[in-house]
PDB file of C-alpha atoms in Angstrom:
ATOM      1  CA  UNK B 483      -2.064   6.297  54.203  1.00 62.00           C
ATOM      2  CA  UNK B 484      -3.030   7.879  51.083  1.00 68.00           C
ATOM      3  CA  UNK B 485      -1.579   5.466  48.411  1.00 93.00           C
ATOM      4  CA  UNK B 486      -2.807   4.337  45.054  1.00 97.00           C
ATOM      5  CA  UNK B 487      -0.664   2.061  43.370  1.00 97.00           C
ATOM      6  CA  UNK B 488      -0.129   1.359  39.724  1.00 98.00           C
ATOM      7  CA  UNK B 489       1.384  -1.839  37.957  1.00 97.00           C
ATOM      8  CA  UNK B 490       3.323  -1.740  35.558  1.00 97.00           C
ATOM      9  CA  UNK B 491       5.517   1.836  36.243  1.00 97.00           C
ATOM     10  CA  UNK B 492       6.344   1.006  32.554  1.00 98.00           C
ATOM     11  CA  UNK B 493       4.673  -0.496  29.411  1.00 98.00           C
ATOM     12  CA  UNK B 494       5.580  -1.248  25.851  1.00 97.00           C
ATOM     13  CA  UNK B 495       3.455  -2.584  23.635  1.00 95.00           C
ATOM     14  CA  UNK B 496       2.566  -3.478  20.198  1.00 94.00           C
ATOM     15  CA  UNK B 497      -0.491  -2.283  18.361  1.00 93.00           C
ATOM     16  CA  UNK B 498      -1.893  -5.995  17.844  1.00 92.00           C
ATOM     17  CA  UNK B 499      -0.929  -6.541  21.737  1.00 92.00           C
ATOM     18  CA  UNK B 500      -3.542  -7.487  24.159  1.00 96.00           C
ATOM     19  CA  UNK B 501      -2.656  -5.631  28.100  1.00 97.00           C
ATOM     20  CA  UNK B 502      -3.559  -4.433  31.041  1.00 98.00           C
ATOM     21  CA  UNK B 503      -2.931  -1.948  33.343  1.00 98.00           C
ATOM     22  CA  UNK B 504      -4.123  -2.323  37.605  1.00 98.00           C
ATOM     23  CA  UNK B 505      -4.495  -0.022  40.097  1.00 98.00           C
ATOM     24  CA  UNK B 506      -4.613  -1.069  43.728  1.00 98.00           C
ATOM     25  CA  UNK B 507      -6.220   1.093  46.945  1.00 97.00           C
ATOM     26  CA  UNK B 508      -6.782  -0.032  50.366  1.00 93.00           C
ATOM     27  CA  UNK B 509      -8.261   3.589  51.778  1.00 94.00           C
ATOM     28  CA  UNK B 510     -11.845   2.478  51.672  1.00 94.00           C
ATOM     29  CA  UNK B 511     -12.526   4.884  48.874  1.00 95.00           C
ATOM     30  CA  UNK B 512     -15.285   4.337  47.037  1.00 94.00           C
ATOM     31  CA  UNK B 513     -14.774   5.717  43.922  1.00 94.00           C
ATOM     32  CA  UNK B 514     -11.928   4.955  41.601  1.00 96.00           C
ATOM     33  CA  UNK B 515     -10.826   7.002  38.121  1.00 96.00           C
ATOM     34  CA  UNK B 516      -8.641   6.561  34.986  1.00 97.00           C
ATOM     35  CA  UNK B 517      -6.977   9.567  33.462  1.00 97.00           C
ATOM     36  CA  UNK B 518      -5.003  10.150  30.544  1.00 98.00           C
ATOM     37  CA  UNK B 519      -1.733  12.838  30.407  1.00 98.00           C
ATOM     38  CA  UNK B 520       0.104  13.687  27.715  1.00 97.00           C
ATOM     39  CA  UNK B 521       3.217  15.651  27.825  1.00 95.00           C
ATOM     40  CA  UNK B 522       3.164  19.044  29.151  1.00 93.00           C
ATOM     41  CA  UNK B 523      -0.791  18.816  29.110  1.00 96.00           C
ATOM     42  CA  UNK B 524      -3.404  18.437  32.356  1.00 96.00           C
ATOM     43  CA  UNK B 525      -4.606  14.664  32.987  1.00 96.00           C
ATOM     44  CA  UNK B 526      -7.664  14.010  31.121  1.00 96.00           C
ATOM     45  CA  UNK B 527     -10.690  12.256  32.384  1.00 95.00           C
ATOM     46  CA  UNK B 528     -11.647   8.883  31.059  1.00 97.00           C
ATOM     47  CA  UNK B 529     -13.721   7.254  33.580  1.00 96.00           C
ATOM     48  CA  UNK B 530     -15.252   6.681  36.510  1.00 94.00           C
ATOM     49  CA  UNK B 531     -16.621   4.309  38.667  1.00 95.00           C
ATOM     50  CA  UNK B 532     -18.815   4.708  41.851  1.00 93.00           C
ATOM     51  CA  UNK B 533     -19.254   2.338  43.966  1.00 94.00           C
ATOM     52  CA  UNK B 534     -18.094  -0.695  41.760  1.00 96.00           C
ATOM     53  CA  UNK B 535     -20.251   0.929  39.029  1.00 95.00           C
ATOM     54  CA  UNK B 536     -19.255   2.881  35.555  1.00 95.00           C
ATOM     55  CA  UNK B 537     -21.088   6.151  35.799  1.00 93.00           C
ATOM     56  CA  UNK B 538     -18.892   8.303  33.468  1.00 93.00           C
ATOM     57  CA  UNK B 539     -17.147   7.308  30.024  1.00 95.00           C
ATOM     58  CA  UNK B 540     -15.997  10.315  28.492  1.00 94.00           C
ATOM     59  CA  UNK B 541     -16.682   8.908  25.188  1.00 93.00           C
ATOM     60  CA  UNK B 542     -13.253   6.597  25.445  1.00 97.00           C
ATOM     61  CA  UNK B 543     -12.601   4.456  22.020  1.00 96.00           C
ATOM     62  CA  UNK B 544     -13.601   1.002  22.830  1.00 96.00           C
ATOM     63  CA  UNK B 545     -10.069  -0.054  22.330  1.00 97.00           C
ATOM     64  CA  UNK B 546     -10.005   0.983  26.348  1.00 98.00           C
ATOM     65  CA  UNK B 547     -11.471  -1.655  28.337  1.00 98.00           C
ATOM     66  CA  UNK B 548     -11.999  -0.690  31.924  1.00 98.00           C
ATOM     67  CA  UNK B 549     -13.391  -2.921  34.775  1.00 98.00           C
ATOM     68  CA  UNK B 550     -13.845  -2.705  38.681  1.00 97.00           C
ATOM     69  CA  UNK B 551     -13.387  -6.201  39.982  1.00 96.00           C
ATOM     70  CA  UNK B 552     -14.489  -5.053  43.458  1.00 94.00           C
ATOM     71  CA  UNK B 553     -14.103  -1.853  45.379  1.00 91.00           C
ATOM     72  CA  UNK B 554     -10.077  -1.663  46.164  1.00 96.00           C
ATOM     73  CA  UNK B 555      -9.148  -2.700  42.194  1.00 98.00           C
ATOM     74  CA  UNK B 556      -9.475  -1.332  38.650  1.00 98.00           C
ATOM     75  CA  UNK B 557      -7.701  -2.458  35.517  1.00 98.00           C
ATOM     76  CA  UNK B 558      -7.682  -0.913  32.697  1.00 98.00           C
ATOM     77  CA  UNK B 559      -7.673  -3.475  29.177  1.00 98.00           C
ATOM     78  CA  UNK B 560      -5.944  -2.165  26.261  1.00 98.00           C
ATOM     79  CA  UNK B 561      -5.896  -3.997  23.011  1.00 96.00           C
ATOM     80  CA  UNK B 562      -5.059  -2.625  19.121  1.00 95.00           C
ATOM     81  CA  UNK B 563      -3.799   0.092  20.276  1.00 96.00           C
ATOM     82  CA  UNK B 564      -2.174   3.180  18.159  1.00 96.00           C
ATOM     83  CA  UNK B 565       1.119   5.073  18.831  1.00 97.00           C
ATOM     84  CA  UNK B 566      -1.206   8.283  19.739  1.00 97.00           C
ATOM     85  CA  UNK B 567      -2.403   6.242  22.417  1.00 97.00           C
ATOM     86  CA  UNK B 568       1.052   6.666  23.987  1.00 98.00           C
ATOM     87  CA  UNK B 569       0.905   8.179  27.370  1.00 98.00           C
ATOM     88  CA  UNK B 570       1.131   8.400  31.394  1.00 98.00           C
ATOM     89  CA  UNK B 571      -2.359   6.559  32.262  1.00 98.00           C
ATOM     90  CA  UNK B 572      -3.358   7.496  35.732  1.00 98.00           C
ATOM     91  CA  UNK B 573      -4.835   5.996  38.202  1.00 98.00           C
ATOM     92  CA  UNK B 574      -7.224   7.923  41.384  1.00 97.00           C
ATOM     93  CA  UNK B 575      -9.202   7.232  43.818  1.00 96.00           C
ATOM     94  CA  UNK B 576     -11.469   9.009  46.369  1.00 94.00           C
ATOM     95  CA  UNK B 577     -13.514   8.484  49.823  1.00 93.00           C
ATOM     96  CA  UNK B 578     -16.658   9.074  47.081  1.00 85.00           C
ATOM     97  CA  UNK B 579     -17.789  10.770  43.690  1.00 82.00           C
ATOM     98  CA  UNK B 580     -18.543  13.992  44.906  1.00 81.00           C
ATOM     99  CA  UNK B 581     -17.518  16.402  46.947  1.00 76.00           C
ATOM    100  CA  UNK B 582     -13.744  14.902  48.282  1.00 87.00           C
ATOM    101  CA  UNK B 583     -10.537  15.069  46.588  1.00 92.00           C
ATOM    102  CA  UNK B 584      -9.093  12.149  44.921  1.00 94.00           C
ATOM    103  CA  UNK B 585      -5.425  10.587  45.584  1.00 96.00           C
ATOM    104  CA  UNK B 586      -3.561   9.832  42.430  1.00 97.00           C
ATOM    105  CA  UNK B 587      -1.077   6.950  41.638  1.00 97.00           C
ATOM    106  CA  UNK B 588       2.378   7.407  40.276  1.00 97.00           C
ATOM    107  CA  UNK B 589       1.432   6.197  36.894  1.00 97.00           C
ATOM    108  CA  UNK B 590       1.907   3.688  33.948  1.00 98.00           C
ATOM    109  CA  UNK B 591       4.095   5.530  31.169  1.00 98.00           C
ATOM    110  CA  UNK B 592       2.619   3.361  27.962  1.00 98.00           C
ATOM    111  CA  UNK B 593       4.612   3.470  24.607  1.00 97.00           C
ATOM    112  CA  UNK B 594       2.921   1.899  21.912  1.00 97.00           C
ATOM    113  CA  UNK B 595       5.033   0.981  18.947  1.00 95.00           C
TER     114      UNK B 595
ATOM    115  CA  UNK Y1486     -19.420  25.259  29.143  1.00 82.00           C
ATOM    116  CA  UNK Y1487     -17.205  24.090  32.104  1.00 85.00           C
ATOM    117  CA  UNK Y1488     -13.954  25.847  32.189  1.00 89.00           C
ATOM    118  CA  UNK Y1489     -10.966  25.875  34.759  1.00 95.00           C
ATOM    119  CA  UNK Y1490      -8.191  28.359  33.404  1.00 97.00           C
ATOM    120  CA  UNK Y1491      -4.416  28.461  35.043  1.00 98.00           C
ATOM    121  CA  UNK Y1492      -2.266  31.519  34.988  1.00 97.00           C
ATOM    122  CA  UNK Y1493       0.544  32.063  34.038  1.00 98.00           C
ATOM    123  CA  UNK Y1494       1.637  29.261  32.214  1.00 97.00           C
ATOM    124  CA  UNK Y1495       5.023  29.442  33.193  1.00 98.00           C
ATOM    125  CA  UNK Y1496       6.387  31.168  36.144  1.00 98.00           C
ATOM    126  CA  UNK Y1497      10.325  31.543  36.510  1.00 98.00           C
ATOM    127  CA  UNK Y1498      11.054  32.990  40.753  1.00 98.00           C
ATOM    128  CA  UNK Y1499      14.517  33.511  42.420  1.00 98.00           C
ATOM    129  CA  UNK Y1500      14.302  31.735  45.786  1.00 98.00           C
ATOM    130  CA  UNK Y1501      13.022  33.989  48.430  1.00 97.00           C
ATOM    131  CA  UNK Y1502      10.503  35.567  45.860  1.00 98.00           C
ATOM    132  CA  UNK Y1503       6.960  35.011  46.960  1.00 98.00           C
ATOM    133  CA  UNK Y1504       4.184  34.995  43.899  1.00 98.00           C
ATOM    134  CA  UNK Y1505       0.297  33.811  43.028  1.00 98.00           C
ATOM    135  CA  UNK Y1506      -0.963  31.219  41.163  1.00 98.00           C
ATOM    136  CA  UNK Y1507      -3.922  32.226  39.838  1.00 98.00           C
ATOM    137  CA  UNK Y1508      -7.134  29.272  39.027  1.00 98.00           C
ATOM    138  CA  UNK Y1509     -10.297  31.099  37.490  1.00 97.00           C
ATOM    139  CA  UNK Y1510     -13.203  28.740  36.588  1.00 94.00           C
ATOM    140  CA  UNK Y1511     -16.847  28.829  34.816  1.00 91.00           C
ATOM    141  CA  UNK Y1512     -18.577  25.710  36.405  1.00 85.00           C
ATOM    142  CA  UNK Y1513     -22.341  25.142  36.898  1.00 81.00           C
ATOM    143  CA  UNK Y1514     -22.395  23.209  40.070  1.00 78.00           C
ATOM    144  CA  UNK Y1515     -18.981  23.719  42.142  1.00 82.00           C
ATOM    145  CA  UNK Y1516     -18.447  20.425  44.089  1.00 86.00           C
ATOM    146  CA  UNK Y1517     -14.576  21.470  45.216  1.00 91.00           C
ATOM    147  CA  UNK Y1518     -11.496  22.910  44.175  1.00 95.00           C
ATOM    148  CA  UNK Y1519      -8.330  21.489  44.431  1.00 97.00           C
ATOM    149  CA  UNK Y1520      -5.017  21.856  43.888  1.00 98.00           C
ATOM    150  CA  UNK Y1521      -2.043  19.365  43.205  1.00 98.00           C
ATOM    151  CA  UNK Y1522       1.531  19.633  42.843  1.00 98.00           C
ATOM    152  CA  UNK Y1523       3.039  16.956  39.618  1.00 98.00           C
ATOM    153  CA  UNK Y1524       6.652  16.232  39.396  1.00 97.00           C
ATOM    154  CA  UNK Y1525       7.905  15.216  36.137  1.00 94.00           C
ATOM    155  CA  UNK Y1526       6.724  11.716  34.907  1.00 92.00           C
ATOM    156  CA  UNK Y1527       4.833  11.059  38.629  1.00 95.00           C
ATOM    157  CA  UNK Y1528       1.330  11.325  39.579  1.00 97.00           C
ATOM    158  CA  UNK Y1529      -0.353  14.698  41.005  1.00 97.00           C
ATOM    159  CA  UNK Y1530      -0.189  15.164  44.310  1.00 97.00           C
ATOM    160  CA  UNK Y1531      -2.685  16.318  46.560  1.00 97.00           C
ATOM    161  CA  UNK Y1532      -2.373  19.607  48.573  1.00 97.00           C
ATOM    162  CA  UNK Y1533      -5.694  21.497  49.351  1.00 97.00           C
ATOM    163  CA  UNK Y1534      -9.327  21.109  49.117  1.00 96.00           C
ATOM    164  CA  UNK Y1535     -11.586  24.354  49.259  1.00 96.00           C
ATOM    165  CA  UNK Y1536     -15.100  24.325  49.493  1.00 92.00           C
ATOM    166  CA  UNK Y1537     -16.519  27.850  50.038  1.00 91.00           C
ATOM    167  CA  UNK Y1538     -15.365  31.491  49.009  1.00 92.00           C
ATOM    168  CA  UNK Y1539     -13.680  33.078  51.742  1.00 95.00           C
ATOM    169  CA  UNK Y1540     -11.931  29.728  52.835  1.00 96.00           C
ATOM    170  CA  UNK Y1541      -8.220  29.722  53.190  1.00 97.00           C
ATOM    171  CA  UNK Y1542      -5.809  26.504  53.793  1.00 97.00           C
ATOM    172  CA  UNK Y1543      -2.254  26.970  54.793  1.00 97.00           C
ATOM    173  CA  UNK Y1544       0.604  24.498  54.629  1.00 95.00           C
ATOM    174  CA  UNK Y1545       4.295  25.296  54.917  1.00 95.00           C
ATOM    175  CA  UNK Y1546       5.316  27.903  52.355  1.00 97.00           C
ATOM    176  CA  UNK Y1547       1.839  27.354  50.363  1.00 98.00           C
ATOM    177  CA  UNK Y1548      -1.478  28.882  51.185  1.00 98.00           C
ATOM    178  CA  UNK Y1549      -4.816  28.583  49.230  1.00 98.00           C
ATOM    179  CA  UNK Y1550      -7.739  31.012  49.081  1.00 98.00           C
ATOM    180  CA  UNK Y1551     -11.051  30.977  46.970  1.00 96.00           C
ATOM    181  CA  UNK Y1552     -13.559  33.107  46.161  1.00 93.00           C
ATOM    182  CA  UNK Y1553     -16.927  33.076  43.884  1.00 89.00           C
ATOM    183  CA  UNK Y1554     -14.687  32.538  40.558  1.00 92.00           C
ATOM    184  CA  UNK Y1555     -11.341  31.867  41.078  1.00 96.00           C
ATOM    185  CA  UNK Y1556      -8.517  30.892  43.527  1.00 98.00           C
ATOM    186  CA  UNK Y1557      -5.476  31.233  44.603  1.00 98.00           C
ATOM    187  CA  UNK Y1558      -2.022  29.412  45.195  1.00 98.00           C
ATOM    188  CA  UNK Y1559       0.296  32.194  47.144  1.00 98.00           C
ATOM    189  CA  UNK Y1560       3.999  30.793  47.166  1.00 98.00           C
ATOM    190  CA  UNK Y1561       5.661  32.233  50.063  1.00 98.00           C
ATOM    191  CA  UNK Y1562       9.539  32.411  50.143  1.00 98.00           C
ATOM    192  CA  UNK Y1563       9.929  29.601  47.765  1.00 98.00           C
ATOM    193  CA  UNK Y1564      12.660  27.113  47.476  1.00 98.00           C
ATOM    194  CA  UNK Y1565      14.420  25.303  45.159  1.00 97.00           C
ATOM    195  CA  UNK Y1566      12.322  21.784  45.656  1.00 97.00           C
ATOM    196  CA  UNK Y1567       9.161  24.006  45.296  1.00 98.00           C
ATOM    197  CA  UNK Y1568       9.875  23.678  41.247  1.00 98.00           C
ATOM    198  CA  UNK Y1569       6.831  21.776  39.941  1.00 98.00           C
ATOM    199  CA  UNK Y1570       3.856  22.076  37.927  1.00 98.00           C
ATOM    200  CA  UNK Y1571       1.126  23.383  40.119  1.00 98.00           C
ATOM    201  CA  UNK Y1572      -2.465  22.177  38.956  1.00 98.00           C
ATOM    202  CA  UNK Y1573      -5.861  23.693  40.066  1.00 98.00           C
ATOM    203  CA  UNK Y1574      -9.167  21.064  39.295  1.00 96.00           C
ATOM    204  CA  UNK Y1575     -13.008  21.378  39.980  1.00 93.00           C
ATOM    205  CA  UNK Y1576     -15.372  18.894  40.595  1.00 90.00           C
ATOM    206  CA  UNK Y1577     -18.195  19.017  39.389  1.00 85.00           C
ATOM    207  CA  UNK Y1578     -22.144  18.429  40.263  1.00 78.00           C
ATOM    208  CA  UNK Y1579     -22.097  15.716  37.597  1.00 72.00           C
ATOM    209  CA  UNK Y1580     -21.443  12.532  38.787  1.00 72.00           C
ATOM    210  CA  UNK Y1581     -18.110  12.371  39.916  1.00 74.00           C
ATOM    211  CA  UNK Y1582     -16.351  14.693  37.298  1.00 86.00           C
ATOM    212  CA  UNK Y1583     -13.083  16.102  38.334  1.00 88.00           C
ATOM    213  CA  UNK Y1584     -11.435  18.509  35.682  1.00 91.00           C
ATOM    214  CA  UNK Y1585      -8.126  20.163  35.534  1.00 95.00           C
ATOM    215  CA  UNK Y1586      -6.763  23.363  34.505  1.00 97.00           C
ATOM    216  CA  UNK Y1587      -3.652  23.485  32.071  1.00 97.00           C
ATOM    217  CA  UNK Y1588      -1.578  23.797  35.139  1.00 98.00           C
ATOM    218  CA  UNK Y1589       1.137  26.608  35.623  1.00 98.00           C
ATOM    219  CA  UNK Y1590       4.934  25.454  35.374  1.00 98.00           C
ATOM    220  CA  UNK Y1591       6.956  27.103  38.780  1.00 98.00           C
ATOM    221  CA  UNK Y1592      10.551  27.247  38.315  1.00 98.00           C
ATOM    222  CA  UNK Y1593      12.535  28.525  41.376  1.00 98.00           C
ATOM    223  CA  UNK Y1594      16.025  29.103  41.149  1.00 97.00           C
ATOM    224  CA  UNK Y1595      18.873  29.669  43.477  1.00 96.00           C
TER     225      UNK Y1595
END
C-alpha cells in the first residue's frame, strides 16, 4: 500500500480565513513533504520534515504554517492568505529523506478569494 | 546551481509510435532520479527510481535508463491512456530535497 491521503480534495477560502490542510500515511515512512503546483508548472518544494523534525523551509511566507503532530500526520495551517496563493498543495511522503522515492497524495485544489 | 531540464515540452504520438523522454540534470550530490506520471488535477505518481548510470527499469510499455547526466523515459507502442504529463525529479545530497523538472506533456492519439 502506497497511499498518502489528503483532506480536503477541495478548499475555498477567504483571505482573512484561518485553515488547514492534513495529510495522512500509514507506510512507516519517515519523512513527510509539502509541495506547491501551479497550473501547467512542476510541484514546488516547500518543506520537509524528517523524522517528526522541520529540516527544510524553502523560505515559505509565514502565512504557511506547517506542523508534524507525530510520524503518520502533517497539516499544513494557512491563514491571510492571497488569491496568488491559489493552488494544488501536495502532500508526500517517503521510507526516509534521502535516497528513496516519495509517494504523493492526490491533492488539495485551494482557491482563495 | 541545481538544475533538472525536461525535453520536449510537449510531445504529440499516434498510438503505436514509440518515442524518448529526455531528463538532463546539473546536481552536486545525486541522491536518485525519479520519474512520475501526473494526470490532470491528481497527484504524481510514482514509476521508477534509478540510482546509478547504466541502470535500466522496465515496466509495461515504459522503460527508464540513466547515465552520468541525464535519463531517459522510452515509450514503447504507446496507447491512448498513456496521455499524461511525464515528470523526471532528483534528490538531492541536501537534506531531503527532491526537485522536479518542468515535466514533458505526452499526448497519444488514436
Amino acid at each position: 500500500d502506497t497511499e498518502v491521503t489528503q483532506t480536503p480534495k477541495h478548499l475555498v477560502m477567504g483571505m482573512t480565513n484561518k485553515k488547514s490542510l492534513k495529510c495522512e500515511q500509514h507506510m512507516g515512512h519517515r519523512a513527510m513533504y509539502w509541495y506547491k503546483q501551479k497550473a501547467k508548472k512542476p510541484p514546488e518544494l516547500m518543506f520537509v520534515y524528517s523524522y517528526e523534525k522541520l529540516s527544510i523551509n524553502e523560505s515559505v511566507p509565514s502565512r504557511f504554517s506547517p506542523e508534524c503532530p507525530n510520524s503518520s500526520l502533517l497539516n499544513l495551517h494557512l491563514h491571510a492568505l492571497q488569491p496568488e496563493d491559489s493552488a494544488l498543495y501536495l502532500c508526500a511522503s517517503s521510507r526516509q529523506s534521502t535516497n528513496t522515492e516519495a509517494f504523493f497524495g492526490q491533492g488539495t485544489r485551494l482557491t482563495v478569494v | 546551481e541545481d538544475q533538472v531540464t525536461q525535453s520536449p515540452e510537449a510531445l504529440r504520438l499516434q498510438e503505436g509510435e514509440s518515442s524518448s523522454l529526455n531528463c538532463s540534470y546539473t546536481v552536486s550530490g545525486l541522491r536518485g532520479l525519479f520519474w512520475y506520471r501526473q494526470d490532470p488535477g491528481k497527484g504524481p505518481e510514482f514509476l521508477f527510481t534509478l540510482y546509478s548510470a547504466g541502470e535500466e527499469k522496465e515496466k509495461e510499455r515504459l522503460k527508464a535508463t540513466l547515465t552520468k547526466k541525464e535519463s531517459f523515459l522510452h515509450i514503447t507502442a504507446p496507447k491512448p491512456e498513456d496521455s499524461a504529463t511525464y515528470l523526471c525529479a532528483v534528490r538531492l545530497d541536501q537534506g531531503g530535497k527532491l526537485i522536479f523538472g518542468q515535466g514533458t506533456e505526452l499526448s497519444v492519439k488514436p
